[in-house]
Amino acid sequence: MNGTSYLRTPAATAAALATAVLVAGCGSEDASGSAGDRDRGEGDPTAQLYRVRATVLANGEHGPQLCRTMTDSLPPSCGGPDVVGWNWDDVRAHREKGTTYTDPLVLVGTWDGERFTPAEKPRPDRESTGTDAVADFATPCEELKDARPGKGKDAGDAARQRVLDKAATLPGYAGSWLDGDVVNLRFAGTGDEGGKAAGPDAAERELRGLWDGPLCVVGAEHTEDELTRIQRQVDKDVEGMVGSAVDPVRNAVTLEVVAATPELRRELDRKYGEDTVRLSGWLQPVA
């Protein structure tokens, strides 16, 4: 990845880095790994190393590539970044109808913005569960952590939906989530906005008339509309993006990329503010 900016990158390169499943064609066994083997090189001993959990697959359409997921078919197929200098002798390989692939692996190597080069022999991935980490949806209001559901006529599911719908129309709305029976809401701002009272205190006063159950209303730095605009811009600008979302719990945009480089982290913080975009990478830097 060249240049001073890690944003505003070519769409074609981003598409090449996407880890979405691709339809693979059938080919000969000889085509399954030769491209990566021909590119074998010594590499830069001072380059940043990255660790990734992945399967490596090659077929008649492409040489060895890193895969997050594979199709449930025979032969399997997938697509992802190319692997440079791959040696099938280092791993247990499966061969089916012109496709060669590995079991899940842990790989350590370098990343040039487009291709991964192993720096050490791969090892079997015996720890991966195949599931993403579960987000923490705990209420930030300590006094409500053991809250019981309200018992009034305005504490049922219909009332809960009314308070959520009303909250989304109030100035400074920054998102909502449920923690058991607790309705959690975030609001940005204080004082008046557009002639209307804004911020968490004003929102809570207005919403209490709709909800008898446990309600936690806290502040936020960004409104939901602001975060949605940032998400759209990030989706457009960032190379190697895997996925993004607005996270109301953290009042941030979460962004997953192929490689969460320190340079990209710094640039996102500079452009949007520290921790406004929470970056995670499929390829993790090795300290």
Short mmCIF file of C-alpha atoms in Angstrom, two decimals, residues 13 15-19 22 32-39 52 54-59 61-67 78-86 107 109-118 258 282-283:
data_model
loop_
_atom_site.label_atom_id
_atom_site.label_comp_id
_atom_site.label_asym_id
_atom_site.label_seq_id
_atom_site.Cartn_x
_atom_site.Cartn_y
_atom_site.Cartn_z
CA THR A 13 -8.06 -3.12 -5.21
CA ALA A 15 -12.69 -5.64 -4.40
CA ALA A 16 -9.69 -7.87 -4.93
CA LEU A 17 -9.07 -7.95 -1.20
CA ALA A 18 -12.67 -8.73 -0.24
CA THR A 19 -13.09 -12.08 1.43
CA LEU A 22 -16.20 -16.66 -5.01
CA SER A 32 -3.59 -25.48 -7.91
CA GLY A 33 -0.49 -24.02 -6.37
CA SER A 34 2.07 -23.04 -8.94
CA ALA A 35 1.50 -19.27 -8.95
CA GLY A 36 2.36 -18.82 -5.29
CA ASP A 37 5.33 -21.17 -5.50
CA ARG A 38 6.87 -19.18 -8.35
CA ASP A 39 6.66 -15.97 -6.29
CA VAL A 52 -4.09 -14.70 10.70
CA ALA A 54 -7.33 -18.90 7.70
CA THR A 55 -7.59 -21.73 5.23
CA VAL A 56 -5.39 -21.67 2.13
CA LEU A 57 -7.01 -22.76 -1.12
CA ALA A 58 -5.91 -22.91 -4.76
CA ASN A 59 -7.67 -24.12 -7.90
CA GLU A 61 -8.88 -20.08 -11.28
CA HIS A 62 -6.21 -18.82 -8.89
CA GLY A 63 -3.13 -19.82 -6.93
CA PRO A 64 -2.96 -20.06 -3.12
CA GLN A 65 -5.23 -17.56 -1.39
CA LEU A 66 -6.23 -16.87 2.23
CA CYS A 67 -9.86 -17.73 2.99
CA CYS A 78 -13.40 -19.29 -1.74
CA GLY A 79 -11.49 -16.14 -2.54
CA GLY A 80 -9.19 -13.77 -0.70
CA PRO A 81 -5.71 -12.23 -0.75
CA ASP A 82 -2.98 -14.07 -2.66
CA VAL A 83 -0.33 -15.94 -0.67
CA VAL A 84 3.23 -15.42 -1.92
CA GLY A 85 5.86 -18.15 -1.59
CA TRP A 86 3.41 -20.82 -0.45
CA LEU A 107 -0.16 -18.24 9.77
CA GLY A 109 3.80 -13.38 7.76
CA THR A 110 4.07 -9.98 6.13
CA TRP A 111 1.42 -7.96 4.32
CA ASP A 112 2.16 -5.52 1.48
CA GLY A 113 -1.37 -4.19 1.18
CA GLU A 114 -2.39 -6.82 -1.37
CA ARG A 115 -0.54 -10.08 -0.71
CA PHE A 116 0.44 -12.18 2.32
CA THR A 117 3.91 -13.74 2.54
CA PRO A 118 4.45 -16.43 5.24
CA VAL A 258 -8.17 -7.37 6.03
CA TRP A 282 -8.56 -10.22 10.14
CA LEU A 283 -4.77 -10.02 10.03
#
